[in-house]
PDB file of C-alpha atoms and ligand atoms in Angstrom:
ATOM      1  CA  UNK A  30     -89.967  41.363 -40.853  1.00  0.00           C
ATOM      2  CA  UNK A  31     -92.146  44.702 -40.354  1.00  0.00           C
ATOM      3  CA  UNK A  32     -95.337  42.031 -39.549  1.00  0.00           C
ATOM      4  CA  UNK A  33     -93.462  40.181 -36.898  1.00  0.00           C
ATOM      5  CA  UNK A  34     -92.164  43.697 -35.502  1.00  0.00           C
ATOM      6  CA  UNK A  35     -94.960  44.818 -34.671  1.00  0.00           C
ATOM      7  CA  UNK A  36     -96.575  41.328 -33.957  1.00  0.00           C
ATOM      8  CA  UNK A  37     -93.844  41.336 -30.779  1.00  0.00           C
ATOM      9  CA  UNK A  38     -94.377  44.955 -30.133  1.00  0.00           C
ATOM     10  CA  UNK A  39     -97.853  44.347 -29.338  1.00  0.00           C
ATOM     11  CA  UNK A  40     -97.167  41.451 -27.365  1.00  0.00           C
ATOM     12  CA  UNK A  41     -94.755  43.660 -25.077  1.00  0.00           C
ATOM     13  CA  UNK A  42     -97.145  45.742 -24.852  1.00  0.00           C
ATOM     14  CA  UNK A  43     -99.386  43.416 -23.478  1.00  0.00           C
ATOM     15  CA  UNK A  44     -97.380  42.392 -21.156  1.00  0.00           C
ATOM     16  CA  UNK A  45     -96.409  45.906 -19.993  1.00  0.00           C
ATOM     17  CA  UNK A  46     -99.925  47.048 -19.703  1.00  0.00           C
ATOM     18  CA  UNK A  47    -100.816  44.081 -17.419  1.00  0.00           C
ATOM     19  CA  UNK A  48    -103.045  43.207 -19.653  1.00  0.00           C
ATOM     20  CA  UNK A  49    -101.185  39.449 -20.987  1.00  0.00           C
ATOM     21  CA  UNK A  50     -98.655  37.863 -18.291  1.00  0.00           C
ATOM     22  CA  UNK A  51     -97.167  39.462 -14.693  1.00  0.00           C
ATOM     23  CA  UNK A  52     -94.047  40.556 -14.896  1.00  0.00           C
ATOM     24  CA  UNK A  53     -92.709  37.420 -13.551  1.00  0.00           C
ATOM     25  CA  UNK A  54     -93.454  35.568 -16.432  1.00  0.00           C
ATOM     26  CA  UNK A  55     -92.202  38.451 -18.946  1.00  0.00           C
ATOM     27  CA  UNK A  56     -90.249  36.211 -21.108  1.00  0.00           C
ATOM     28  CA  UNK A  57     -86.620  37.594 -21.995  1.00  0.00           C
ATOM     29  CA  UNK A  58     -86.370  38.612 -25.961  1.00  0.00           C
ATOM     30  CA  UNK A  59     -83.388  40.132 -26.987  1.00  0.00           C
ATOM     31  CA  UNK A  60     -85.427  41.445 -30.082  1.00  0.00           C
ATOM     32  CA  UNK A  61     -88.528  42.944 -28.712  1.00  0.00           C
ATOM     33  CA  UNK A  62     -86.128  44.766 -26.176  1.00  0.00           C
ATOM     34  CA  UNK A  63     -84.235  46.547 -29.082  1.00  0.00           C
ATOM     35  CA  UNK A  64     -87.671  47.029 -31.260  1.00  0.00           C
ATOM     36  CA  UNK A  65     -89.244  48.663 -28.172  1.00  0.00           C
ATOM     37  CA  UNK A  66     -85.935  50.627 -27.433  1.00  0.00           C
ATOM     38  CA  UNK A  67     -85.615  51.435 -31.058  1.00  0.00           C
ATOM     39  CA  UNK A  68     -81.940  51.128 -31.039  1.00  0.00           C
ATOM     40  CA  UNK A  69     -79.346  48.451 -31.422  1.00  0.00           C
ATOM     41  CA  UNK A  70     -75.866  48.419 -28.706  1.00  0.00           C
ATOM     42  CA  UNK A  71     -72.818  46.466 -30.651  1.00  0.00           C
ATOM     43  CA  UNK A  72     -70.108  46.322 -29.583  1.00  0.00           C
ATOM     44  CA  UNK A  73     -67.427  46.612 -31.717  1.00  0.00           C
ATOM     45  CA  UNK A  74     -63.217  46.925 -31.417  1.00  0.00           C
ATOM     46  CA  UNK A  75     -61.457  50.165 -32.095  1.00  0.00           C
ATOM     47  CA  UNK A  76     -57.938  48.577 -31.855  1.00  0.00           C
ATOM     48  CA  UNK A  77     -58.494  46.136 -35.144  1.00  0.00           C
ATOM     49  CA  UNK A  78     -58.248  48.308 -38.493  1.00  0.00           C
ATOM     50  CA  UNK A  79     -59.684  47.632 -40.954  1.00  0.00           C
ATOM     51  CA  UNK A  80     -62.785  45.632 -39.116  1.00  0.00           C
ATOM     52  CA  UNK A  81     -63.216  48.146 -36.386  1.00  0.00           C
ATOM     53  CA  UNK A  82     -61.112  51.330 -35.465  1.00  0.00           C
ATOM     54  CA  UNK A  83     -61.753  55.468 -34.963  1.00  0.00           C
ATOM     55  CA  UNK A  84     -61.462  57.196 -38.344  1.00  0.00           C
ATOM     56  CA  UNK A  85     -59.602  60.588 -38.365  1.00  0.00           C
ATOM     57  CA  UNK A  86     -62.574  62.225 -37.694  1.00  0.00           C
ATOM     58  CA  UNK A  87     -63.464  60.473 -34.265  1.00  0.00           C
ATOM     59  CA  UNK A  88     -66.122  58.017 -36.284  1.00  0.00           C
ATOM     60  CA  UNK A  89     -66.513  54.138 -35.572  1.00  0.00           C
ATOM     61  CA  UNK A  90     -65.399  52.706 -38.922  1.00  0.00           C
ATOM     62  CA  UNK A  91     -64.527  49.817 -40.256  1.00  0.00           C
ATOM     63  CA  UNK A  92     -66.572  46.602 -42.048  1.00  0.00           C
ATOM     64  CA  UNK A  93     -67.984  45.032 -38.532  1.00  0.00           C
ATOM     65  CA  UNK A  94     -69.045  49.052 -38.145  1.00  0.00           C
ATOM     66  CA  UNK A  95     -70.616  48.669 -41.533  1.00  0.00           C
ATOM     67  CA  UNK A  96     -72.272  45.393 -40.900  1.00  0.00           C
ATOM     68  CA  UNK A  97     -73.425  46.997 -37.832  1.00  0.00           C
ATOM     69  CA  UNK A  98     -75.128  49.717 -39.603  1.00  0.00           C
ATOM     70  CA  UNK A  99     -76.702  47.113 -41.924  1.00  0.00           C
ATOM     71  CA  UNK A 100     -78.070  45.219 -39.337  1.00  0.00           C
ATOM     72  CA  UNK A 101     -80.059  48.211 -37.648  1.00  0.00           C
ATOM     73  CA  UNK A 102     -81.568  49.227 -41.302  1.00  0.00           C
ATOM     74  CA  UNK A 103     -82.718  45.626 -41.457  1.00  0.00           C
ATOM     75  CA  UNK A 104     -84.141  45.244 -37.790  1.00  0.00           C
ATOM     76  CA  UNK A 105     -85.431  49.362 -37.235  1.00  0.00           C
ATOM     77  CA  UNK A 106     -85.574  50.454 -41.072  1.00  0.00           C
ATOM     78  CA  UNK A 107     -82.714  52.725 -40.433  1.00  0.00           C
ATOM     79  CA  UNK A 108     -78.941  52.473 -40.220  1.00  0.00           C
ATOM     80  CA  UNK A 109     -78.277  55.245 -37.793  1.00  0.00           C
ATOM     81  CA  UNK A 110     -80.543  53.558 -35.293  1.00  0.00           C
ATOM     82  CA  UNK A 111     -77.075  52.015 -33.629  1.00  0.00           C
ATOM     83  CA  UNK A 112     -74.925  52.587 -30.571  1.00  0.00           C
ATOM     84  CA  UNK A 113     -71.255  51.879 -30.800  1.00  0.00           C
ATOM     85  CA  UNK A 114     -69.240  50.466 -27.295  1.00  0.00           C
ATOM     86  CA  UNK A 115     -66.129  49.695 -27.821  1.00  0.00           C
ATOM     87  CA  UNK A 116     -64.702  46.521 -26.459  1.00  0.00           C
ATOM     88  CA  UNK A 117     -61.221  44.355 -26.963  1.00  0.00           C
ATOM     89  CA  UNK A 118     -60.669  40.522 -27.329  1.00  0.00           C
ATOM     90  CA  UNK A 119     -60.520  40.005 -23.654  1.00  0.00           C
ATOM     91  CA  UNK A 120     -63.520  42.526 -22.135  1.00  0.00           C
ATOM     92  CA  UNK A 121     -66.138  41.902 -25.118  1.00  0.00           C
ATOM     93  CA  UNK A 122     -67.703  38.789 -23.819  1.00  0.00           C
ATOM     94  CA  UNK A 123     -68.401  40.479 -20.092  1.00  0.00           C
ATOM     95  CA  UNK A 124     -69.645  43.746 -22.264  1.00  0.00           C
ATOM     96  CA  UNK A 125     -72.301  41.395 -23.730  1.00  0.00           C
ATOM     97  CA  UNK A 126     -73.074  39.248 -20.431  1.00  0.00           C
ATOM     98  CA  UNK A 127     -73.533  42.567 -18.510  1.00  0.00           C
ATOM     99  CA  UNK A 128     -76.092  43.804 -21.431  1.00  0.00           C
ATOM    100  CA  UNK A 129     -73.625  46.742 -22.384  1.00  0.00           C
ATOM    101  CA  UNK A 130     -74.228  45.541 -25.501  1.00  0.00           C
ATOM    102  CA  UNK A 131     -76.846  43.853 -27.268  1.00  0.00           C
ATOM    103  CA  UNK A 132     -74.520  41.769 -30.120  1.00  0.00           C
ATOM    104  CA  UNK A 133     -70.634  41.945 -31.169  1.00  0.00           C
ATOM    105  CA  UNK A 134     -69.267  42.517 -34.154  1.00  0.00           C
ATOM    106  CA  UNK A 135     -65.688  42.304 -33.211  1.00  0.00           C
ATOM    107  CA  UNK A 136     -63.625  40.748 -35.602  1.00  0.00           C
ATOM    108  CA  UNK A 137     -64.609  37.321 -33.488  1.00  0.00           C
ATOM    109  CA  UNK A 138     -64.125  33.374 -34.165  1.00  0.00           C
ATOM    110  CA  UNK A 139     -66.207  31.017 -33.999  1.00  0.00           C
ATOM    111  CA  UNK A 140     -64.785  27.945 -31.696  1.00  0.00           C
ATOM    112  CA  UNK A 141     -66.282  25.022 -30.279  1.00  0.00           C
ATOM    113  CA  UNK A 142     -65.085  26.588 -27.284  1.00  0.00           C
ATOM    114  CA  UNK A 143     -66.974  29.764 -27.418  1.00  0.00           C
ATOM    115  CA  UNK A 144     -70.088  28.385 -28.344  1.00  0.00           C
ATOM    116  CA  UNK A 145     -70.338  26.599 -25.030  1.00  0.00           C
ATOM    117  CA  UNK A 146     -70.825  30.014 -23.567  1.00  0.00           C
ATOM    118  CA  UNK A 147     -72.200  31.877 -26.779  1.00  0.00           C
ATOM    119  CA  UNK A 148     -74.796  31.953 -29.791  1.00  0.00           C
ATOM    120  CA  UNK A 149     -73.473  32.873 -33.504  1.00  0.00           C
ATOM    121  CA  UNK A 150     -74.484  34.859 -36.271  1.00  0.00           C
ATOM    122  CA  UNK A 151     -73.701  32.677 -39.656  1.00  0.00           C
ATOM    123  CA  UNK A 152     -70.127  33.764 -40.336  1.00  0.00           C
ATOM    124  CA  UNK A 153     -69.856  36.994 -42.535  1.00  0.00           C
ATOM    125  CA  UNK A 154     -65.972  36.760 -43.150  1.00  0.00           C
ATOM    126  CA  UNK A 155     -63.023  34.129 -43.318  1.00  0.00           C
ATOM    127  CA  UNK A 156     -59.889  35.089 -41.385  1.00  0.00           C
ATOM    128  CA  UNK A 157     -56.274  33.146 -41.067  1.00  0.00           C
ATOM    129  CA  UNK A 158     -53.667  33.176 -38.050  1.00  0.00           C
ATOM    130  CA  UNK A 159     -50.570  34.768 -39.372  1.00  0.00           C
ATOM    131  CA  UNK A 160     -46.673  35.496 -38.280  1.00  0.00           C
ATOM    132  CA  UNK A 161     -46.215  39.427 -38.232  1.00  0.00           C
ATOM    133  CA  UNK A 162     -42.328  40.087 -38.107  1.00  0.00           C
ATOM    134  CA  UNK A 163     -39.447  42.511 -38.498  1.00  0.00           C
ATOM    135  CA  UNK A 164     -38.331  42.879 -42.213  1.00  0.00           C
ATOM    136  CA  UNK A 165     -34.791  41.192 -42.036  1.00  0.00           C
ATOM    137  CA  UNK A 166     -36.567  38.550 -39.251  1.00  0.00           C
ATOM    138  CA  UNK A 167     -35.097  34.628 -39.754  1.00  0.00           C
ATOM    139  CA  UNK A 168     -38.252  33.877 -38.489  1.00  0.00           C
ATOM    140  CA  UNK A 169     -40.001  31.725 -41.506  1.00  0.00           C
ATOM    141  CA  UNK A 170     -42.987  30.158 -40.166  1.00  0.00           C
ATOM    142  CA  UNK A 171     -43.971  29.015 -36.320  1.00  0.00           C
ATOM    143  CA  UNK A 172     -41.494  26.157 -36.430  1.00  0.00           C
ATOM    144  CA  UNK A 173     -38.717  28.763 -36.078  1.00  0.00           C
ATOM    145  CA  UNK A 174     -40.826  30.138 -32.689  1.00  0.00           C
ATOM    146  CA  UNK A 175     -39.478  27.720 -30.552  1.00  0.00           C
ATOM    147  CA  UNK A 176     -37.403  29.451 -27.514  1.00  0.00           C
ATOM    148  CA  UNK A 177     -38.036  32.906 -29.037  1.00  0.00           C
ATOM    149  CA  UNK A 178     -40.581  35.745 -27.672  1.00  0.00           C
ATOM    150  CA  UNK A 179     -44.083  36.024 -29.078  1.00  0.00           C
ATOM    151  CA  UNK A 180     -46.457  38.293 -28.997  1.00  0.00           C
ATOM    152  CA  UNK A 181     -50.448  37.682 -28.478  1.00  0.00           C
ATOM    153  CA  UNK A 182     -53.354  39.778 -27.696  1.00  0.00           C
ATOM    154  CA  UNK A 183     -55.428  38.766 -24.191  1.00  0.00           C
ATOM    155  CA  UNK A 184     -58.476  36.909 -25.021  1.00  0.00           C
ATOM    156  CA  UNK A 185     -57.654  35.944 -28.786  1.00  0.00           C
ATOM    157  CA  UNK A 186     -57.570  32.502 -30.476  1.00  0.00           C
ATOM    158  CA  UNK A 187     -54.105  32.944 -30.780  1.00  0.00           C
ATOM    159  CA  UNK A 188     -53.640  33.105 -27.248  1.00  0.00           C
ATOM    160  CA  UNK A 189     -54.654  29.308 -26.976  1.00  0.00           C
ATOM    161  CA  UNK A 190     -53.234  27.970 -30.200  1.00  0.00           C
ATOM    162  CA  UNK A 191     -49.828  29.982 -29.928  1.00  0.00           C
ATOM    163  CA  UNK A 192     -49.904  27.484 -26.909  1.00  0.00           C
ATOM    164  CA  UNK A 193     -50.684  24.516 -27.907  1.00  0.00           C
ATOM    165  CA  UNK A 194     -48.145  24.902 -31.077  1.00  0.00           C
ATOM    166  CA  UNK A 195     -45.077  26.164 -29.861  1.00  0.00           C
ATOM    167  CA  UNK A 196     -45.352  24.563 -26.065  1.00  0.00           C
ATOM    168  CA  UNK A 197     -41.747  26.356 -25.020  1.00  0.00           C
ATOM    169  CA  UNK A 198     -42.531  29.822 -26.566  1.00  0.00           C
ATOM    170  CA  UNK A 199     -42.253  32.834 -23.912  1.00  0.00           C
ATOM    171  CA  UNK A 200     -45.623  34.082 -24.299  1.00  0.00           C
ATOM    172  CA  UNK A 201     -45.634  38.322 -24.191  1.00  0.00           C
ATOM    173  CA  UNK A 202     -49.630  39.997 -23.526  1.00  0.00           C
ATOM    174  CA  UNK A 203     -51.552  42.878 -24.890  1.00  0.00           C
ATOM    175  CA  UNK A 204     -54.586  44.069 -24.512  1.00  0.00           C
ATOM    176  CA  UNK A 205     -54.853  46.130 -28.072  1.00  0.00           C
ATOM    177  CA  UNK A 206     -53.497  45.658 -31.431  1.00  0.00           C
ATOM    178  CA  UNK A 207     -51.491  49.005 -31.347  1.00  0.00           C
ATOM    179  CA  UNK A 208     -50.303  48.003 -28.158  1.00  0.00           C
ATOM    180  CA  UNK A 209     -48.836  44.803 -29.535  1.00  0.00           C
ATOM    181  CA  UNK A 210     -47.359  46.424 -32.647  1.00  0.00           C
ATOM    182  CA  UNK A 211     -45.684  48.645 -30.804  1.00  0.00           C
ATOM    183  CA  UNK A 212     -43.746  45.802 -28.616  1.00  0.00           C
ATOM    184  CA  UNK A 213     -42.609  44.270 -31.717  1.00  0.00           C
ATOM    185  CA  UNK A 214     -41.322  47.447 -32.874  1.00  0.00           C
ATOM    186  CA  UNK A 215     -39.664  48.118 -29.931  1.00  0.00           C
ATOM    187  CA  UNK A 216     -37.829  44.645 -30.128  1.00  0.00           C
ATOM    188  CA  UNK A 217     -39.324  43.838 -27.431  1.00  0.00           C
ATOM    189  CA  UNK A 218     -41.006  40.134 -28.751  1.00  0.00           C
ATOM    190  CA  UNK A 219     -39.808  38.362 -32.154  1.00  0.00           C
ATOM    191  CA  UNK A 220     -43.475  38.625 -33.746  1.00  0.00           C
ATOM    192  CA  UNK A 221     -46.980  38.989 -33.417  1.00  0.00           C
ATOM    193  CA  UNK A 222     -49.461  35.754 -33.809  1.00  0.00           C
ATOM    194  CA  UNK A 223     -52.862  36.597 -35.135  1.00  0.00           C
ATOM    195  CA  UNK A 224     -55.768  37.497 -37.581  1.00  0.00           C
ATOM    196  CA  UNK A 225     -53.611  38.116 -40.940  1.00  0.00           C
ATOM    197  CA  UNK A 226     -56.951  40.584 -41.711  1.00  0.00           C
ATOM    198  CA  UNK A 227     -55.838  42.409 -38.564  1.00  0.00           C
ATOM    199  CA  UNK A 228     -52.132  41.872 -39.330  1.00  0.00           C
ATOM    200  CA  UNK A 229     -52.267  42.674 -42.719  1.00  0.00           C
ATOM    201  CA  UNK A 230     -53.149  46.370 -41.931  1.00  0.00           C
ATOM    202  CA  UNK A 231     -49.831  47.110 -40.226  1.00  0.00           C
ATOM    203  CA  UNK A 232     -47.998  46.028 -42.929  1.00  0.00           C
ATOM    204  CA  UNK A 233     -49.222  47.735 -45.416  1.00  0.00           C
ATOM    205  CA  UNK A 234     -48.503  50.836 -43.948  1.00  0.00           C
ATOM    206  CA  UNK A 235     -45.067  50.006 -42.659  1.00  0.00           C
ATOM    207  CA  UNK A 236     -42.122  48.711 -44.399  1.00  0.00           C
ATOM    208  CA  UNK A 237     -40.770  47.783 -41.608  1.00  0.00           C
ATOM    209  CA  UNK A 238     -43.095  44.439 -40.602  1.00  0.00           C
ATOM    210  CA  UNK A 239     -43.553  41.964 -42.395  1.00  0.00           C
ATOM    211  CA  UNK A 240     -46.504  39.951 -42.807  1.00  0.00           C
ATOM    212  CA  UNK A 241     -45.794  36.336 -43.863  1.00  0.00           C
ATOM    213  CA  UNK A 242     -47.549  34.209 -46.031  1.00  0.00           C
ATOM    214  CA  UNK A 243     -48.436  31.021 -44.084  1.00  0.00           C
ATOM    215  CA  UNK A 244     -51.772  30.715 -42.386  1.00  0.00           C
ATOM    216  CA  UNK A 245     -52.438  28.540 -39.471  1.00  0.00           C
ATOM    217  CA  UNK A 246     -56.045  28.207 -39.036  1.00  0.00           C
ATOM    218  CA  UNK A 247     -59.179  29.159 -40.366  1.00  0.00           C
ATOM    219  CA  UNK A 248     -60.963  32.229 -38.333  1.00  0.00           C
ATOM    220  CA  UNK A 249     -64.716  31.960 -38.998  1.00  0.00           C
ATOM    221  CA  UNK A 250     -65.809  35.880 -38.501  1.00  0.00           C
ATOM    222  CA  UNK A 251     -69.368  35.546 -36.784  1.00  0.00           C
ATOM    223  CA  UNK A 252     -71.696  38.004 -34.351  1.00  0.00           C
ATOM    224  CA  UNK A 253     -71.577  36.704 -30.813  1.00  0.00           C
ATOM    225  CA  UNK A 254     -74.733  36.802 -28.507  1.00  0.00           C
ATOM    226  CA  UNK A 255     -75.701  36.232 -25.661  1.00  0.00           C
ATOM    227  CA  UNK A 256     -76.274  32.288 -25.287  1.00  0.00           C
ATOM    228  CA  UNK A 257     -79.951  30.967 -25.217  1.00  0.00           C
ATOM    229  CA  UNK A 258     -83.667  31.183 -26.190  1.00  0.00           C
ATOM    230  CA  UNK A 259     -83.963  34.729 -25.002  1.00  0.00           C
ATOM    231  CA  UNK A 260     -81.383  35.349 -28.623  1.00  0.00           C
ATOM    232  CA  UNK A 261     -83.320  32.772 -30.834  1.00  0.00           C
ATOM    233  CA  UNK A 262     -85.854  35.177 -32.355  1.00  0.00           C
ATOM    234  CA  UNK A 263     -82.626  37.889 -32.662  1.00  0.00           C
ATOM    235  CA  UNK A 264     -80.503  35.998 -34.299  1.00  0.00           C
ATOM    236  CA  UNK A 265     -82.835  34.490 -36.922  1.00  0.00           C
ATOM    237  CA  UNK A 266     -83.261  38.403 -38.059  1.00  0.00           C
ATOM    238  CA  UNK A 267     -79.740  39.077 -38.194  1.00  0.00           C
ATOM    239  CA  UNK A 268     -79.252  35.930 -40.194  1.00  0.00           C
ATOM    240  CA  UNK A 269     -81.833  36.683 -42.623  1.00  0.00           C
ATOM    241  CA  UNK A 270     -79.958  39.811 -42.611  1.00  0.00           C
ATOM    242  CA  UNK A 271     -76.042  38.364 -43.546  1.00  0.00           C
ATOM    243  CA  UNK A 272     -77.976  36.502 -45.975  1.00  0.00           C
ATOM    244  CA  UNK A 273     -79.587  39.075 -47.924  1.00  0.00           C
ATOM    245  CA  UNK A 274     -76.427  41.503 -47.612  1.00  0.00           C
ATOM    246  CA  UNK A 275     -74.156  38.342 -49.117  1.00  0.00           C
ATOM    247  CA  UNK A 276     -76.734  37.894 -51.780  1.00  0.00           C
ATOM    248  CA  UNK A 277     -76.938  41.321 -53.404  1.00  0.00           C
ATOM    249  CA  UNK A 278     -73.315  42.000 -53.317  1.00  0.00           C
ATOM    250  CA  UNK A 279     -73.456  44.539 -50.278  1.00  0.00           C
ATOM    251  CA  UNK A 280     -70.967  42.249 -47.863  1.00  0.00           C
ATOM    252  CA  UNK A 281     -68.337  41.963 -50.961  1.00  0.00           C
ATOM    253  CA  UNK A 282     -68.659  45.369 -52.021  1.00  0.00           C
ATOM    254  CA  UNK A 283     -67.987  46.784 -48.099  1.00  0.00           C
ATOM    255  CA  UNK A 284     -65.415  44.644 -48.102  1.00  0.00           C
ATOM    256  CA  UNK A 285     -63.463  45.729 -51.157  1.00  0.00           C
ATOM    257  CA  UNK A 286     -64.144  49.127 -50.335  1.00  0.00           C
ATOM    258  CA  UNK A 287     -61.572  49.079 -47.139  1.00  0.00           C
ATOM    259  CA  UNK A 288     -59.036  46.584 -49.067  1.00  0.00           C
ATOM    260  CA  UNK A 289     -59.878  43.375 -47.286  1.00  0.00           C
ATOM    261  CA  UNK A 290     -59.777  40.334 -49.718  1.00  0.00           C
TER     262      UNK A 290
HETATM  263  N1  LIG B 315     -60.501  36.351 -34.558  1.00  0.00           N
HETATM  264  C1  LIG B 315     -59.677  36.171 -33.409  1.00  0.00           C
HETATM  265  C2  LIG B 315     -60.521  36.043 -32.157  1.00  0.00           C
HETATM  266  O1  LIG B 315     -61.711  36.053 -32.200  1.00  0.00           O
HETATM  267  C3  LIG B 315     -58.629  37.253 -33.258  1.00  0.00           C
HETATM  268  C4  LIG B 315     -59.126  38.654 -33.413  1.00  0.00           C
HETATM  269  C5  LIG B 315     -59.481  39.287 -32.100  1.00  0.00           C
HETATM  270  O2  LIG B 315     -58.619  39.463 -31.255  1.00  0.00           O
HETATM  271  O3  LIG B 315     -60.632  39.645 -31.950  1.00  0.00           O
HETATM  272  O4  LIG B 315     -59.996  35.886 -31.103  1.00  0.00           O
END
C-alpha cells in the first residue's frame, strides 16, 4: 500500500509542478486527493445508535465510526487522520456528490437501485427490516399494517418497500431515528419500519417498544462512493481494508463490543 502511496503522490506531484500533464488533463483520483490532503471526510449518521451516534462526551461513536477509523490507519497509517460530517438517510448522498465527504459509512444498503448512481465498498455488516411497536401493539407482522399509520425515515429502504408491501398504508416521515421514535411514542403512527440493528437499540433501552422478530429483507451494510473511475483506485484500498479487518477478527470484535450480533 505504502509503495503505491507514494507511487501516486509523486505522480500528483508531477502534475502539480507542471512538470507531467496541464491541469486540464489532471485526472480525478479520489485517493491521491486524500493521500495528498492527508485526511479522510466520512460521513457518517449521528441519529442511528449503535452504527453511528454522539457519545456522552460529544464523540462520533459507533461501529461505522470505528470502521471509519480503521480505514484511515490503513490508507494514512493513522486512525485519527479522519473527519467526521454528519449526514441522515435522505442528505448523505448530496453530502458525497458535493465532495463534503469523501466516503459514507452510514449504516447504508446496497440496492440495485443505488448502484445506478453509486460505487460500494464489499459489505461489512448484514442488516434486516423490522416492525418496531408499542408493547401491548396487535400489530404481529406487516400483514396487520394494512389501513394503519406507519412510520419511515426519508431516504431509507424502507421508505420504498413499506410501499410496495402494504400499498394502502398511511405513510408518516422523519428525517432522524429519534425523531421517529418519538412519533411512535407519542401515538402518533402504529410502528416504525426499518433496520432491526437500528431498531433494536430502542428497545433495549425501553420497555415500552417492542421490537418484533420477523425480518423482511436482507440490508447489505456497504461504504457508498462517489460513482466512477475517479473511486476505482479508492475503493480497491478500502476493500483490501474490510478484508483484512474481517480476517483478523477486528470487524467481529468491534462489533461485539457495542452489542450488535
Ligand atoms: N439500511 C437502510 C438504508 O440504507 C436503513 C438505514 C438508514 O436509514 O440508513 O436505507
Amino acid at each position: 500500500m505504502y509503495k503505491k502511496i507514494l507511487a501516486l503522490l509523486f505522480l500528483v506531484v508531477l502534475a502539480c509542478t507542471g512538470c507531467g500533464k496541464s491541469e486540464d488533463e489532471l485526472v480525478v483520483n479520489n485517493l491521491s486527493d486524500i493521500i495528498v490532503r492527508g485526511k479522510i471526510i466520512v460521513g457518517v449518521k449521528t441519529d442511528a445508535y449503535p452504527f453511528g451516534y454522539i457519545d456522552n462526551k460529544g464523540n462520533y461513536a459507533g461501529y461505522d465510526v470505528a470502521l471509519g477509523k480503521l480505514i484511515a490507519k490503513g490508507l494514512l497509517g493513522d486512525e485519527s487522520k479522519i473527519s467526521f460530517v454528519p449526514v441522515t438517510a435522505s442528505d448523505r448522498v448530496m453530502k458525497l456528490y458535493s465532495g463534503d465527504v469523501d466516503m459514507l459509512i452510514a449504516t447504508m444498503s446496497v440496492t440495485p437501485k443505488r448502484q445506478e448512481i453509486l460505487d460500494f465498498s464489499h459489505s461489512y455488516y448484514t442488516a434486516g427490516q423490522a416492525l418496531l411497536v408499542k408493547k401491548g401493539s396487535n400489530i404481529k407482522s406487516l400483514k396487520n399494517l394494512s389501513g394503519k399509520r406507519v412510520i419511515i425515515v426519508y431516504g431509507s429502504t424502507a421508505e420504498n418497500s413499506l410501499r410496495a408491501a402494504v400499498p394502502n398504508v398511511g405513510i408518516i416521515g422523519y428525517k432522524t431515528y429519534p425523531a421517529a421514535y418519538q412519533a411512535l411514542k407519542a401515538g402518533k403512527a402504529d410502528a416504525i419500519i426499518s433496520d432491526d440493528s437500528i431498531l433494536l437499540g430502542f428497545s433495549l433501552n425501553d420497555d415500552s417498544v417492542k421490537l418484533l422478530p420477523k425480518r423482511y429483507s436482507k440490508e447489505p451494510y456497504s461504504i457508498a462512493f462517489r460513482k466512477g473511475d475517479e473511486s476505482k483506485d479508492l475503493i480497491k484500498e478500502v476493500n483490501s481494508i474490510i478484508e483484512t479487518e474481517t480476517r483478523n477478527g477486528n470487524l467481529r470484535r468491534i462489533q461485539k463490543s457495542m452489542g450488535i450480533r
